[in-house]
Coordinates of C-alpha atoms in Angstrom, one line a residue:
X1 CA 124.8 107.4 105.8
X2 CA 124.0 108.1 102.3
X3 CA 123.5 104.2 100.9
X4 CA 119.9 104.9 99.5
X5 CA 120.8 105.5 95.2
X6 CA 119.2 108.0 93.4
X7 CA 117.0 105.4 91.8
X8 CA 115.8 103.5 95.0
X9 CA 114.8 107.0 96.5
X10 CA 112.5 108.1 93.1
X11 CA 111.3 104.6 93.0
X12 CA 110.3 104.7 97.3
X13 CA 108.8 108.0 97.2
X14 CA 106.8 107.1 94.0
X15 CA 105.2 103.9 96.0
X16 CA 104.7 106.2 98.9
X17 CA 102.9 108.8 96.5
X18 CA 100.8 106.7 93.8
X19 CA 101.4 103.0 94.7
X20 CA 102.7 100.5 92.9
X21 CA 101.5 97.2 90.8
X22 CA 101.4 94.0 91.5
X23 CA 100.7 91.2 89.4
X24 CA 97.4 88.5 90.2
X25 CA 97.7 85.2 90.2
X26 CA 94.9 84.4 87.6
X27 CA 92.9 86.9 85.2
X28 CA 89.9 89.3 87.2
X29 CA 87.2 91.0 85.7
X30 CA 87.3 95.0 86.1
X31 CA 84.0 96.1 86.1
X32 CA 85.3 100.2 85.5
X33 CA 86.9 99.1 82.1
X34 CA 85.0 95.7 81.1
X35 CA 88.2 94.1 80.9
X36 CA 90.2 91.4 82.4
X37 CA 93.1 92.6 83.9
X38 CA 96.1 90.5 85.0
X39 CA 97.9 93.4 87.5
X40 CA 96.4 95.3 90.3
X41 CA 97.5 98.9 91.9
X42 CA 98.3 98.8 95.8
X43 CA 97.8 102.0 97.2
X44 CA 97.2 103.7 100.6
X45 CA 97.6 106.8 102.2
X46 CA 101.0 107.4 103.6
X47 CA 99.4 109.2 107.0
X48 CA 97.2 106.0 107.4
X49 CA 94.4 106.7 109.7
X50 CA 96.2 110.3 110.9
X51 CA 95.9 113.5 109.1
X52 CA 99.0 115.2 107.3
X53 CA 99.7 117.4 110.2
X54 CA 99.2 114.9 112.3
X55 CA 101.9 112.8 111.2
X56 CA 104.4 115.1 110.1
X57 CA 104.2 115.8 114.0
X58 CA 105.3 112.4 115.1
X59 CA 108.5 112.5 113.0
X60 CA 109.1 116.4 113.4
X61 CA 108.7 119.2 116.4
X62 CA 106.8 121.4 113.8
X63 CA 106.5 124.1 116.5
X64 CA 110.9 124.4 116.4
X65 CA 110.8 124.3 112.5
X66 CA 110.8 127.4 110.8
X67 CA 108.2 128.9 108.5
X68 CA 108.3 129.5 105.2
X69 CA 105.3 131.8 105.5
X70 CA 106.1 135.7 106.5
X71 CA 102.7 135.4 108.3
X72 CA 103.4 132.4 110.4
X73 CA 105.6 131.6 113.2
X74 CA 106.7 128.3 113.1
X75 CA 106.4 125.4 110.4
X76 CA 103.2 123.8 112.0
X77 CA 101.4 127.3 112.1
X78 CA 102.9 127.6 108.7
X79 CA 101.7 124.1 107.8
X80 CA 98.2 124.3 109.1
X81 CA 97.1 127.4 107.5
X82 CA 98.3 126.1 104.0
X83 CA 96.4 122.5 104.7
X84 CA 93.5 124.5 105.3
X85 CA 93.9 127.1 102.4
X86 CA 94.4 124.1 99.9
X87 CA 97.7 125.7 98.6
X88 CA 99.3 122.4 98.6
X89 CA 99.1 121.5 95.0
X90 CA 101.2 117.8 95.3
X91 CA 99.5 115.5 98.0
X92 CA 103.4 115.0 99.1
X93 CA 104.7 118.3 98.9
X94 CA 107.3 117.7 102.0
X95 CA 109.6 115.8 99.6
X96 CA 110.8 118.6 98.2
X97 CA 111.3 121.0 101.7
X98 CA 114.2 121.0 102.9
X99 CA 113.1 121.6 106.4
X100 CA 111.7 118.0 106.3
X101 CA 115.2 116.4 105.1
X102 CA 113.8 113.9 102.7
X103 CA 115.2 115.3 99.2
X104 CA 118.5 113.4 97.6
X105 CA 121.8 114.2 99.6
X106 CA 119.8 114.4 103.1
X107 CA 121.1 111.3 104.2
X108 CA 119.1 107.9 104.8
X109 CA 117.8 108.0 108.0
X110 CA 115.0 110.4 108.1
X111 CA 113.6 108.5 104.9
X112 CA 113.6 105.2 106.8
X113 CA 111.9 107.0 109.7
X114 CA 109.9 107.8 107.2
X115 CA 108.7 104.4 106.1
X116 CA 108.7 103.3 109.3
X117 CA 106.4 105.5 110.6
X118 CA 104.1 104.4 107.8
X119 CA 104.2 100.7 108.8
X120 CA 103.8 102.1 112.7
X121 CA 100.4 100.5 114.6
X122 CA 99.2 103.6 115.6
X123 CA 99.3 105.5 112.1
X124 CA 98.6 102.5 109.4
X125 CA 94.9 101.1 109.2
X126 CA 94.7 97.4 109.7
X127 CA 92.6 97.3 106.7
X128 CA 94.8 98.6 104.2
X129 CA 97.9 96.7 102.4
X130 CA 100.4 97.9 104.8
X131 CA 102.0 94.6 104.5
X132 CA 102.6 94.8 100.5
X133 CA 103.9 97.7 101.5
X134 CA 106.4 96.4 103.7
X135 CA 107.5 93.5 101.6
X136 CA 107.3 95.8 98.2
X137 CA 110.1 98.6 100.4
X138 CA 112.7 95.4 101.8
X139 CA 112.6 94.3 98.2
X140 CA 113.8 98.1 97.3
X141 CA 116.0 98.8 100.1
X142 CA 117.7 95.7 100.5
X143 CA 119.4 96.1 97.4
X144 CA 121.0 99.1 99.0
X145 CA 121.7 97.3 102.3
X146 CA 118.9 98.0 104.5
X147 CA 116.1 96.4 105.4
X148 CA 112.9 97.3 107.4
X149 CA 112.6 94.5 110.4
X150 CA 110.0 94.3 113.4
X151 CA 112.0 95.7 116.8
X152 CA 109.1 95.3 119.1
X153 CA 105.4 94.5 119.7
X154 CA 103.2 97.1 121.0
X155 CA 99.6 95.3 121.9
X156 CA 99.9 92.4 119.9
X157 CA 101.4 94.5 116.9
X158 CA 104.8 94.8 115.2
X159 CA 106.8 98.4 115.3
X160 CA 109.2 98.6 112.8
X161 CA 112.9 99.6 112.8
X162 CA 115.8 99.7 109.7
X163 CA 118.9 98.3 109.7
X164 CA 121.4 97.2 107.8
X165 CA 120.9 94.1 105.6
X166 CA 123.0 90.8 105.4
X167 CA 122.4 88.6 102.8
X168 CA 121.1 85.4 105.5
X169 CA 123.1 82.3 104.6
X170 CA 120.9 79.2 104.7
X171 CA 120.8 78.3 108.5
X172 CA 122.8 75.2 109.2
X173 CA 120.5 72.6 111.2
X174 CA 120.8 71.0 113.1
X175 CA 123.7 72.7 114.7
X176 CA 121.6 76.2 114.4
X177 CA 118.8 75.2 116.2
X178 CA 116.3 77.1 118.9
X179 CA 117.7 75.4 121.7
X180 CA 121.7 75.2 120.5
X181 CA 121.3 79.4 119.4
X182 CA 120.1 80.2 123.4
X183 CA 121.5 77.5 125.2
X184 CA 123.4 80.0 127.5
X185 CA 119.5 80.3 129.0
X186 CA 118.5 76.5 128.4
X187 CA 119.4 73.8 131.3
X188 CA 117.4 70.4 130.5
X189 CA 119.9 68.0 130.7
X190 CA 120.1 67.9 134.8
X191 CA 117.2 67.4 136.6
X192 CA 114.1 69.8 136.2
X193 CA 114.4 71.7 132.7
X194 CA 115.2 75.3 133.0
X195 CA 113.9 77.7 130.8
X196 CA 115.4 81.9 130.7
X197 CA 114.2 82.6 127.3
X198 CA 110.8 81.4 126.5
X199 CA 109.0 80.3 129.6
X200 CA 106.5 83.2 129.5
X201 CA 105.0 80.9 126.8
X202 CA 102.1 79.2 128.4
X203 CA 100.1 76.0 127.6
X204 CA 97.4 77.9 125.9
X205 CA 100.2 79.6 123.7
X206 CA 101.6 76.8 122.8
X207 CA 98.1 74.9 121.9
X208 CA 98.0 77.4 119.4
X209 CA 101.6 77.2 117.6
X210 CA 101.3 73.6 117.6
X211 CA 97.4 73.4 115.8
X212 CA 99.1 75.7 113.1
X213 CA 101.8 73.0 113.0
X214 CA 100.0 70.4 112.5
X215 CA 97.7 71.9 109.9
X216 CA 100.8 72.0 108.4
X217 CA 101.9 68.3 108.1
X218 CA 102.8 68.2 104.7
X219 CA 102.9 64.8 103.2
X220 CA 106.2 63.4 102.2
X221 CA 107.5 60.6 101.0
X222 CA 110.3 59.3 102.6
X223 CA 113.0 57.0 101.9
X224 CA 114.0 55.2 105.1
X225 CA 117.3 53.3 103.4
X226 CA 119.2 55.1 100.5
X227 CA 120.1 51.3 99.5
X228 CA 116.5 50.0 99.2
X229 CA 114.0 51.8 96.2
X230 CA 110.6 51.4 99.0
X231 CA 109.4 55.1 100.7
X232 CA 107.0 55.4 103.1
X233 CA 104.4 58.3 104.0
X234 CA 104.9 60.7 106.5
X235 CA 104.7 64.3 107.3
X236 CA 106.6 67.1 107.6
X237 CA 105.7 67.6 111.1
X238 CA 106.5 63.9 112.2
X239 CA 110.2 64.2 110.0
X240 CA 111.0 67.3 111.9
X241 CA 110.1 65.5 115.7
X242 CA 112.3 62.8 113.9
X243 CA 114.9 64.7 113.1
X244 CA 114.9 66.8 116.7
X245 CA 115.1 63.3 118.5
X246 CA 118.0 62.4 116.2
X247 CA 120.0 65.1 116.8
X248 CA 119.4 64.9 121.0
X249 CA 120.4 61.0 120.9
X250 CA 117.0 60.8 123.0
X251 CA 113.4 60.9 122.1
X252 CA 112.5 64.3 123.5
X253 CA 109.5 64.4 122.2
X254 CA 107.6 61.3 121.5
X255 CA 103.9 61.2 119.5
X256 CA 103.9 57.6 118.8
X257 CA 100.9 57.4 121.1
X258 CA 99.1 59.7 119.6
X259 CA 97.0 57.7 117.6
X260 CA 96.2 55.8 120.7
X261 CA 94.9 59.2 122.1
X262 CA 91.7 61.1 122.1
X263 CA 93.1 64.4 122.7
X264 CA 94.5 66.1 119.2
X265 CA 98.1 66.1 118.7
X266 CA 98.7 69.6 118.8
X267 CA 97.5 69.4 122.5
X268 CA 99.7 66.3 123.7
X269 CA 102.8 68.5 121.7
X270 CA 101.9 71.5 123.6
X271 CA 102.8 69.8 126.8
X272 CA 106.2 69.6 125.8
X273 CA 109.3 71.8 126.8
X274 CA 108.6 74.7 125.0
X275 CA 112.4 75.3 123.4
X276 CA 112.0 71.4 121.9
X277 CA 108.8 72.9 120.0
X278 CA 110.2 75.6 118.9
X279 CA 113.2 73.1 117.1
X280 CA 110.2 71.7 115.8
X281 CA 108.9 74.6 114.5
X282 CA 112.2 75.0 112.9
X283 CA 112.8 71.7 111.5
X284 CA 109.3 71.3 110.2
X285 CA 109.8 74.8 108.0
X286 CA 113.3 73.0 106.7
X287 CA 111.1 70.4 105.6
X288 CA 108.5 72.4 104.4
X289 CA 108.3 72.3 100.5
X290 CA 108.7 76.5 99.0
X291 CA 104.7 77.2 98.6
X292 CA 104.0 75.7 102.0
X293 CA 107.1 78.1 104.1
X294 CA 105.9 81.1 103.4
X295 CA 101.9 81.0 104.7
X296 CA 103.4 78.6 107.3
X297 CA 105.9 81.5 108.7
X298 CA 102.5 83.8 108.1
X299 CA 100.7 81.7 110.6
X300 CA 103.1 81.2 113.2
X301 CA 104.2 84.4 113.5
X302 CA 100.1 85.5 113.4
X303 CA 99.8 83.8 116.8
X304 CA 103.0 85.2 118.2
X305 CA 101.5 88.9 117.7
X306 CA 98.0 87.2 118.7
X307 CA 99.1 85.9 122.0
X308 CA 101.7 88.7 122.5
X309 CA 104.7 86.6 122.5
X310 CA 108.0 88.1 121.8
X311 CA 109.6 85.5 119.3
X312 CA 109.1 85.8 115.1
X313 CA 110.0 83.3 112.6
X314 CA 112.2 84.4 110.3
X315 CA 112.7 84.3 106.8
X316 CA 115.7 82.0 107.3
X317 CA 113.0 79.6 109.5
X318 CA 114.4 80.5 112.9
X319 CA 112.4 81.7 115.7
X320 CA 114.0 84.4 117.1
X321 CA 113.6 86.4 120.0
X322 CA 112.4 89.9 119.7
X323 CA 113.1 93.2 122.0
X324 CA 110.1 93.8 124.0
X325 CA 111.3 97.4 125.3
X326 CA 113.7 98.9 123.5
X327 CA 116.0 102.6 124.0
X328 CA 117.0 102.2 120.8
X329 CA 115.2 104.3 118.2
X330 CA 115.8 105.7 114.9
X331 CA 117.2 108.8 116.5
X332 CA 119.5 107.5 118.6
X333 CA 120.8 105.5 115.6
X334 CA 121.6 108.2 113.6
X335 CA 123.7 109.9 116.4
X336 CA 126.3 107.4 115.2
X337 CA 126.4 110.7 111.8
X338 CA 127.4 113.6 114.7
X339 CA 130.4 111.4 116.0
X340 CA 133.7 112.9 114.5
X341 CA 136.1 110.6 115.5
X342 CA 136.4 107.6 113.7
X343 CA 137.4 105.2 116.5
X344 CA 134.5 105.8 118.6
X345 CA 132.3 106.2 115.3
X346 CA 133.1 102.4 114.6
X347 CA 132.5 100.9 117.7
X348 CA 128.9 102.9 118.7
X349 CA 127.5 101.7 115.0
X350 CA 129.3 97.8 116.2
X351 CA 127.7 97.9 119.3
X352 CA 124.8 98.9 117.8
X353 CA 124.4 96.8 114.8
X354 CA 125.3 93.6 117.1
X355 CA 122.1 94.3 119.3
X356 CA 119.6 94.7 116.3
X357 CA 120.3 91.1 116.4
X358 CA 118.2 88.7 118.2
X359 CA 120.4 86.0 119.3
X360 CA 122.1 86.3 123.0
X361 CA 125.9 85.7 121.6
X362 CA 125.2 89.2 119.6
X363 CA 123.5 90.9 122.6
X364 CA 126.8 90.2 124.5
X365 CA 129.2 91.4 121.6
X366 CA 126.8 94.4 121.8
X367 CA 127.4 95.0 125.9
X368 CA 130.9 94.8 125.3
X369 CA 131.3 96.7 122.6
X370 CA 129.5 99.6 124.3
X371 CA 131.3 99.8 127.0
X372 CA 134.4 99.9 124.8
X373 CA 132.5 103.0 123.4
X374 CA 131.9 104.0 127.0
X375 CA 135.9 104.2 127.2
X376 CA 136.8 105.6 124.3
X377 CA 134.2 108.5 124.9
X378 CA 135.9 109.0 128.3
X379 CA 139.1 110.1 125.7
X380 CA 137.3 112.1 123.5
X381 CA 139.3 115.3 124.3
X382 CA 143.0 114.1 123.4
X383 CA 144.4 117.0 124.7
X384 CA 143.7 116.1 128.3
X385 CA 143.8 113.2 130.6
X386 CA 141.1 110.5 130.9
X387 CA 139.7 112.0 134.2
X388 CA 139.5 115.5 133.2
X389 CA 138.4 114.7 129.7
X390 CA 135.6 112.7 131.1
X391 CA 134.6 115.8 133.5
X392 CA 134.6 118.3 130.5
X393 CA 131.9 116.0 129.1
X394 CA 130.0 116.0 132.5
X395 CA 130.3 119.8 132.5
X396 CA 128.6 120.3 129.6
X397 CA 125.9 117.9 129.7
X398 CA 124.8 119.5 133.1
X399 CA 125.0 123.2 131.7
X400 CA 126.2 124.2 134.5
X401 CA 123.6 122.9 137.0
X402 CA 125.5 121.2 140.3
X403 CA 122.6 118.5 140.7
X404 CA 123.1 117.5 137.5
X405 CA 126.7 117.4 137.2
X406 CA 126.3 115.0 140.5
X407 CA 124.3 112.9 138.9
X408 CA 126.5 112.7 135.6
X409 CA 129.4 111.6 137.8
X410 CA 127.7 109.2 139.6
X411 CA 126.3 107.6 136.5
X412 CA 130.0 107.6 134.8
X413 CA 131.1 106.0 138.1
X414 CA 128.4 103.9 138.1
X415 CA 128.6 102.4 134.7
X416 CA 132.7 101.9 135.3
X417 CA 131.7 99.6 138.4
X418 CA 129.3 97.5 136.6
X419 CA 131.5 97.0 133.6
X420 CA 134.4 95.6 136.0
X421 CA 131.7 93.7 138.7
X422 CA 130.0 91.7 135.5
X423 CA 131.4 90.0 133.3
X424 CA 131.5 92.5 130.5
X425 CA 134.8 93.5 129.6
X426 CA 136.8 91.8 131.9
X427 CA 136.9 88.0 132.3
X428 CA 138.5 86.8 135.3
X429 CA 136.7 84.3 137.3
X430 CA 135.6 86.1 140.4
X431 CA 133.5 88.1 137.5
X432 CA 129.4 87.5 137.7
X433 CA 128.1 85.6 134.9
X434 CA 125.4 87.3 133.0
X435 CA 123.2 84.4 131.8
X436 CA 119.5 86.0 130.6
X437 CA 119.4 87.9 127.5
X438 CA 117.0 90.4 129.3
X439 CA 120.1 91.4 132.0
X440 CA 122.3 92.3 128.5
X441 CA 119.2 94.5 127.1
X442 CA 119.0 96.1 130.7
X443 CA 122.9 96.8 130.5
X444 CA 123.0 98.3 126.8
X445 CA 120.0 100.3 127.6
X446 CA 120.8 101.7 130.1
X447 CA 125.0 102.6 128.8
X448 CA 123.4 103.5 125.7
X449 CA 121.0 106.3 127.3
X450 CA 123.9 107.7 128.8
X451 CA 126.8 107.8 125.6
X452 CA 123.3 109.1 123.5
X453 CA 123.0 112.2 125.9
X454 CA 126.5 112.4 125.9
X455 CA 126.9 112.4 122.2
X456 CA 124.4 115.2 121.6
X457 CA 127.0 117.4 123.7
X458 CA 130.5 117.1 122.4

């Protein structure tokens, strides 16, 4: 896809090269020119803690690129010599190489990988303002559509992926809450609650997400009877438990007691059923006047990544669950460009576009979506039938080798039976239920690895 407009791309590769501005929120005193100064320049080096060659190497295999030097063999000999020569006269020459696809008409994706990369754990320093960064390219790119988004936590720290941006519609609560969004893998209404999606979050865990809660109990004023003119004070925190045990017609969660009680509130919350918390969590951002949402989604989300937990509070106020271990990469995305037929074309980027979302009803569209896309490929030579189409695929994936041709077959095969056993793409009832979000991931994944390889070979 080409979505990125001239102007976004000079504007991104500007930031990337010099920085950008951003404006303080009251007058400093710069020593260097003895003035006060009301803007600031963010800057950091795009390679982050790595050398240029050493990063190039993570988005490139430098030693299959050519050279551009008569004297070298490959583009990292090429590379290394000039790095160490100091013939490089721009500190971001690659823009302008084409071996490096990054100039206007290259396409999108090796740009995002790009910026990506950048915001990646093991390349950026903690230290630097990786994180103005990554707010200063979403406010770029999601005028063309994309957005950079957290796909999964690697020791306690986001990895960043882009996809395509919606415009979020304010989220309708009560009815869009933690516990109606996953209910598929939430069971408290009979007996012993059962949990699918977050019980991995322990007491300790949730000691933490409810202290930042309750350090941020607003005050509000609240008006009890829109008939009488008398408000009484409250808190954000206690409106959004109110609100929770409204909506259930019980009092799930109950902190009357609480000032009976020596332990803290956030501790006698924390013993709670952790999907009600997280409708708190919910609710009380709802509640939560403008200058108050944003450091409280900062602080929540800070003790997610802190005790590895794999949920993220959105900028829509909605804790969502994240992929922990994820096939799908930036390359694999942009496979979707070496499809030719249109059909199939549509339903891979479907598929895929309904699983960069983290909500279960998505992860199901995805599943069966793909293996529509498993199907189709099965076609993909029109001029023969299904079965024999399917084995000229097989034969050239193997290249000839029997063992692998075997095991082609058998995967085919293998992915046919689970699509008709589960409840996928059929929905009869003697069809098994898939009922934890983690069973869908393990489904796509493992489809996906098999129409990627595929993909590469037609």
């Amino acid at each position: 896809m080409d979505k990125i407009s001239e102007i976004t791309r000079r504007d991104i590769v500007d930031i990337i090269k010099n920085g950008f501005s951003v404006e303080l929120d009251e007058e400093e005193y710069d020593s260097s020119s003895g003035e006060y100064i009301t803007e600031r320049t963010v800057i950091m080096p795009y390679s982050g803690r790595l050398d240029t060659l050493g990063f190039l190497s993570r988005l490139y295999d430098l030693k299959e690129l050519p050279s551009h030097d008569s004297r070298c063999r490959t583009a990292y000999d090429d590379i290394s010599c000039h790095l160490r020569w100091g013939d490089y006269e721009e500190e971001c020459w690659f823009f302008e190489d084409e071996r490096f696809n990054l100039r206007p008409g290259d396409g999108d994706g090796t740009l995002l990988r790009f910026m990506c990369e950048m915001l990646h754990p093991a390349v950026r320093n903690e230290k630097d303002p990786w994180k103005q960064y990554l707010q200063k390219f979403n406010s770029l790119l999601r005028v063309d559509g994309y957005e950079l988004y957290p796909t999964q936590h690697i020791s306690g720290r986001d990895v960043y992926g882009a996809r395509e941006y919606v415009e979020p519609d304010r989220p309708l609560l009560p009815e869009n809450l933690f516990s109606e969004r996953y209910k598929d893998l939430i069971d408290y209404g009979h007996g012993q609650p059962v949990d699918h999606i977050s019980n991995h979050v322990d007491y300790k865990a949730k000691k933490h997400i409810c202290s930042v809660m309750t350090d941020f109990a607003e005050p509000i004023l609240y008006r009890p009877n829109r008939y009488d003119n008398w408000t009484e004070k409250t808190d954000a925190l206690n409106v959004a438990v109110n609100r929770l045990n409204e909506f259930m017609d019980i009092p799930v969660i109950d902190l009357r007691g609480a000032m009976f009680s020596p332990c803290p509130v956030s501790e006698l919350l924390a013993n709670y059923f952790t999907p009600f918390i997280f409708d708190v969590v919910e609710f009380q951002y709802d509640e939560l006047s403008t200058g108050e949402k944003g450091p409280f989604q900062e602080a929540i989300n800070a003790v997610f990544q802190k005790d590895n937990l794999s949920f993220r509070l959105t900028d829509r106020g909605l804790v969502e669950q994240l992929a922990k271990h994820e096939v799908l990469s930036p390359e694999i995305i942009i496979l979707s460009e070496q499809i030719k037929e249109p059909g199939l074309k549509e339903l891979f980027d479907l598929a895929v576009e309904n699983h960069m979302q983290p909500n279960l009803q998505a992860h199901k569209e995805a599943v069966e979506k793909l293996w529509d896309v498993l199907e189709r490929l099965k076609t993909y030579y029109t001029d023969l039938d299904k079965k024999k189409s399917t084995e000229k695929i097989v034969q050239s994936m193997s290249n000839g080798q029997d063992a692998y041709e075997s095991l082609f077959n058998a995967e085919f095969k293998a992915l046919t039976d689970i699509g008709n056993h589960f409840r996928i793409r059929h929905h009869e009832t003697n069809r098994v239920d898939i009922t934890d979000i983690r069973y869908y991931d393990y489904f796509f994944n493992r489809c996906l690895s098999l129409i990627a390889l595929a993909i590469q070979y037609l």
